[in-house]
Amino acid sequence: MSISGKMLRDAIISGANNIVNNKNTVDELNVFPVPDGDTGTNMSMTIKNALPELKMMSDDVTVSAVASATASAMLRGARGNSGVILSLLFRGFSKGLNGKNTAEAQDISRSLSLGVESAYKSVMKPTEGTILTVARESSEAASKKAAEGADIVELFDTITSAAKASLDKTPELLPVLKKAGVVDAGGMGFLVIMQGIQSVVNGNGVIANEEVDSDIKGPVITNAAGSVEADIEFTYCTEFLVKKKNDCKDAKLLRAYLETIGDCVVVVDDDDIIKVHVHTEHPGKALEQGLLFGMLVNLKIENMKEQHKNQEKKVEMAKMKKAQPAKPEKDYGFVSVVNGAGLEAIFSDLGVDSIVRGGQTSNPSTEDIVEAILATPAKNVFVLPNNKNIIMAAEQAVKLVKDRKVIVLQSRTVPQGISAMIAFDGSLSVKQNGVNMTKALDKVGTGSVTFAVRDSEFDDKKIKQGDILAMENGKLALVERDVKKALFKITKRLVKSDSSYITVIYGSDVTDDDAQEAYELLKTKLDNDLEIVLVNGGQPIYYYIVSVE
């Protein structure tokens, strides 16, 4: 039995539908408790990019055409490291089926091997116990089975069973997975896609897409291409502080009640206050319940459905004004990935030509980055990803731009991107600027303060949902209950004997007054010789981003 173009087309559609249906399950496997559990979302969005073209293909299409169209669309739509690796697996698959009308088991096996080889080459330091391991061991099992004369059905049975066995072993290869009691998220995503493909090959048909708009809960997020990526079940985002009364009951009771009337519940209990966040249809009930615990202050109620409608209008306007390729006229140009009006202004002031809106939880696609590069009127374009999960997508963009030189700098944080821009010198060569800007990245210590999205245990630290987390250069350093305390402690950790300059960037969830109080705290408690600058970045997710130089 061979696989036809029609069968391969339907199989990939089925695989895409399966990961879309299960993306939340995959997202939840991310072990780090900060709000960036987006592996399933990134993988689903990457493969979904191929669906429009696949669905238009006729039944007499060749496997070569199906594989080529899929690989091209996935490369352009790749998001996050997991999405890029997935696109590279399908790119190798396309190379193996090039020029073929139909495919035998040997063809599929060889194509999968090429994909695995391509994916491993793309990662500077491949980590075993990830999607790479699951794909490789599946490929090795498939090669052995194909050599024994297996047909297509037997081959995909082998691929999925080997993927499952490999996935189950990932906790033994990565201690962090074992401690969290989960398997690798990317590996799970790969298995889910292969199971979707297997359904068609086995004659069980295309797995239906069960997604209704989107089942991602939470505030609306607009990615760089402008697509709205949130489904709103509850209308009102309700936030307030409770100044606790003397005989205040346990805040857990407030959390328990709020969970009965809404979702996205965060209740942070401090010595004197309780911070509350909930999405609900009945904000009045949330406020009434809060009054039982003390006096309410800093009330904020927003209609998210109305915000959603307004955002959709902006999205449509953005599509109509989609950036057109600009003629490369000047010598140097810059593209930066960043999220937050204040941060966008900072990078623009530093000379960045094109801003791609994105960052944590909102990874732009390779195509988003390509469009920004083409909209930059320069012969040499430096790209600043400013996030470790966006670097690979940016590097794939280099292959798609032919009329100008693209240099992707390895900026993993916003402060690193700022430092790189400051180090640029227009009188120097492209190579020398690349060296100087890269050196500037390494001189910046970056801290960030955010919140835990779930209970967890990480690096021997017990974490509760709503706890304040402080990261040092991307690694969890502190667990606190108070945002300002976390900011002070992480900043103090970053300060070295030769440090002289601190930049504190506060986000959209921090008021100007709170930011000023945090600034005064740092000025009072840190060395007087340190220069401290406070900036309104407007970034989501992170209360504060701090750089120390």
XYZ file of N, CA and C in Angstrom, residues 11-12 14-16 18-20 22-23 26-27 29 39-44 47 74 82-83 85-91 93 108-109 111-113 115-117 119-120 130-142 155-167 170 183-198:
252
model
N -4.238 13.532 5.821
C -3.537 13.109 7.030
C -2.929 14.312 7.762
N -2.351 15.231 6.994
C -1.753 16.412 7.622
C -2.840 17.311 8.206
N -5.611 16.242 9.392
C -6.021 15.529 10.601
C -5.030 15.747 11.737
N -3.729 15.711 11.408
C -2.705 15.961 12.425
C -2.800 17.368 12.980
N -3.065 18.322 12.086
C -3.221 19.717 12.519
C -4.429 19.870 13.433
N -5.755 17.638 15.278
C -5.531 16.958 16.553
C -4.710 17.806 17.519
N -3.696 18.495 17.019
C -2.910 19.349 17.916
C -3.706 20.594 18.311
N -4.541 21.098 17.409
C -5.405 22.232 17.767
C -6.347 21.829 18.896
N -5.904 19.612 21.116
C -5.205 19.222 22.346
C -4.140 20.223 22.776
N -4.173 21.426 22.203
C -3.084 22.367 22.495
C -3.048 22.776 23.969
N -1.235 20.165 25.942
C 0.210 20.266 25.712
C 0.782 21.489 26.434
N 0.081 22.606 26.360
C 0.540 23.821 27.052
C 0.749 23.572 28.539
N 1.770 21.114 30.073
C 2.935 20.304 30.417
C 4.182 21.148 30.642
N 3.729 25.931 24.322
C 4.265 24.975 23.355
C 3.167 24.440 22.442
N 2.067 24.004 23.015
C 0.963 23.478 22.210
C 0.367 24.536 21.304
N 0.223 25.748 21.828
C -0.311 26.852 21.029
C 0.610 27.163 19.862
N 1.915 27.244 20.118
C 2.866 27.542 19.042
C 2.884 26.452 17.979
N 2.857 25.191 18.397
C 2.872 24.084 17.433
C 1.589 24.062 16.610
N 0.451 24.312 17.268
C -0.819 24.288 16.543
C -0.904 25.432 15.547
N 1.406 24.619 12.371
C 0.879 23.680 11.375
C -0.445 24.169 10.787
N 4.498 26.148 6.810
C 4.912 25.989 8.201
C 6.180 26.778 8.505
N 9.479 25.404 19.551
C 8.791 24.151 19.219
C 8.179 24.214 17.827
N 7.638 25.379 17.453
C 7.059 25.530 16.127
C 8.107 25.490 15.038
N 11.063 23.926 15.196
C 11.528 22.543 15.078
C 10.508 21.704 14.310
N 9.229 21.905 14.594
C 8.186 21.175 13.871
C 8.238 21.502 12.375
N 8.427 22.772 12.042
C 8.486 23.157 10.628
C 9.687 22.531 9.936
N 10.799 22.389 10.666
C 11.997 21.788 10.078
C 11.812 20.291 9.857
N 11.066 19.643 10.736
C 10.755 18.225 10.529
C 9.976 18.044 9.225
N 9.010 18.929 8.979
C 8.219 18.830 7.757
C 9.006 19.312 6.533
N 9.968 20.189 6.746
C 10.808 20.627 5.636
C 11.645 19.466 5.112
N 10.861 16.377 5.488
C 9.850 15.487 4.922
C 9.594 15.862 3.464
N 8.550 7.409 3.113
C 8.129 8.122 4.328
C 9.210 8.042 5.393
N 9.786 6.854 5.564
C 10.822 6.649 6.566
C 12.040 7.530 6.283
N 12.145 10.249 4.497
C 11.761 11.658 4.620
C 11.753 12.102 6.076
N 11.254 11.233 6.950
C 11.242 11.561 8.377
C 12.670 11.679 8.901
N 13.554 10.824 8.419
C 14.965 10.884 8.833
C 15.600 12.210 8.414
N 14.033 15.009 8.011
C 13.465 16.035 8.872
C 14.153 16.088 10.221
N 14.406 14.928 10.804
C 15.081 14.863 12.101
C 16.500 15.432 11.987
N 17.179 15.064 10.901
C 18.534 15.581 10.675
C 18.531 17.104 10.579
N 16.289 19.185 11.822
C 15.922 19.772 13.116
C 17.111 19.789 14.075
N 17.871 18.684 14.112
C 19.030 18.633 15.010
C 20.087 19.662 14.616
N 13.587 15.949 24.724
C 12.681 16.942 24.149
C 12.050 16.385 22.885
N 11.364 17.232 22.132
C 10.772 16.832 20.862
C 11.810 16.241 19.919
N 13.053 16.702 20.006
C 14.114 16.168 19.157
C 14.314 14.678 19.401
N 14.353 14.288 20.656
C 14.530 12.880 21.008
C 13.344 12.049 20.540
N 12.147 12.531 20.792
C 10.932 11.788 20.411
C 10.870 11.607 18.897
N 11.183 12.651 18.141
C 11.167 12.552 16.681
C 12.267 11.616 16.190
N 13.459 11.720 16.768
C 14.579 10.870 16.328
C 14.311 9.395 16.600
N 13.848 9.072 17.783
C 13.616 7.660 18.107
C 12.443 7.094 17.306
N 11.480 7.935 16.985
C 10.386 7.509 16.112
C 10.918 7.208 14.716
N 11.803 8.077 14.244
C 12.394 7.913 12.918
C 13.248 6.653 12.850
N 14.026 6.412 13.895
C 14.888 5.214 13.917
C 14.045 3.939 13.898
N 12.955 3.952 14.653
C 12.063 2.786 14.653
C 11.406 2.608 13.288
N 11.038 3.727 12.651
C 10.409 3.668 11.327
C 11.383 3.126 10.290
N 3.889 1.110 9.224
C 4.911 2.129 9.482
C 4.404 3.188 10.456
N 3.200 3.708 10.221
C 2.688 4.743 11.121
C 2.290 4.183 12.482
N 1.891 2.921 12.527
C 1.678 2.281 13.829
C 2.990 2.276 14.622
N 4.082 1.989 13.902
C 5.399 1.970 14.543
C 5.822 3.365 14.989
N 5.590 4.353 14.119
C 5.979 5.732 14.451
C 5.277 6.216 15.712
N 3.975 6.003 15.798
C 3.233 6.498 16.962
C 3.572 5.714 18.229
N 3.743 4.409 18.104
C 4.077 3.626 19.305
C 5.489 3.961 19.786
N 6.417 4.182 18.845
C 7.781 4.553 19.235
C 7.795 5.951 19.843
N 6.981 6.853 19.286
C 6.898 8.213 19.838
C 6.362 8.178 21.263
N 5.350 7.352 21.498
C 4.775 7.237 22.844
C 5.805 6.677 23.826
N 6.537 5.647 23.399
C 7.548 5.045 24.268
C 8.664 6.047 24.566
N 9.076 6.791 23.551
C 10.125 7.793 23.734
C 9.653 8.914 24.652
N 8.405 9.350 24.442
C 7.837 10.414 25.270
C 7.800 9.998 26.734
N 11.062 10.624 28.537
C 11.651 11.962 28.635
C 11.907 12.419 30.073
N 5.683 14.795 31.160
C 6.529 14.473 30.014
C 6.804 15.765 29.246
N 7.690 15.692 28.245
C 8.043 16.892 27.488
C 6.877 17.388 26.640
N 6.621 18.685 26.697
C 5.487 19.275 25.983
C 5.657 19.164 24.469
N 6.852 19.486 23.959
C 7.081 19.405 22.519
C 6.968 17.980 22.004
N 7.490 17.040 22.776
C 7.377 15.627 22.401
C 5.931 15.173 22.355
N 5.138 15.634 23.325
C 3.710 15.325 23.330
C 3.032 15.905 22.097
N 3.394 17.150 21.742
C 2.823 17.763 20.546
C 3.121 16.964 19.299
N 4.344 16.473 19.177
C 4.730 15.650 18.032
C 3.895 14.375 17.977
N 3.737 13.712 19.130
C 2.935 12.487 19.186
C 1.494 12.753 18.771
N 0.918 13.833 19.270
C -0.475 14.167 18.951
C -0.651 14.371 17.447
N 0.291 15.044 16.810
C 0.213 15.263 15.359
C 0.329 13.940 14.609
N 1.276 13.094 15.029
C 1.443 11.795 14.374
C 0.201 10.914 14.546
N -0.438 11.004 15.697
C -1.676 10.235 15.911
C -2.792 10.727 15.002
N -2.832 12.037 14.755
C -3.811 12.582 13.822
C -3.565 12.085 12.412
N -2.303 12.029 12.011
C -1.944 11.502 10.685
C -2.289 10.021 10.599
N -1.973 9.295 11.658
C -2.238 7.849 11.693
C -3.725 7.542 11.500
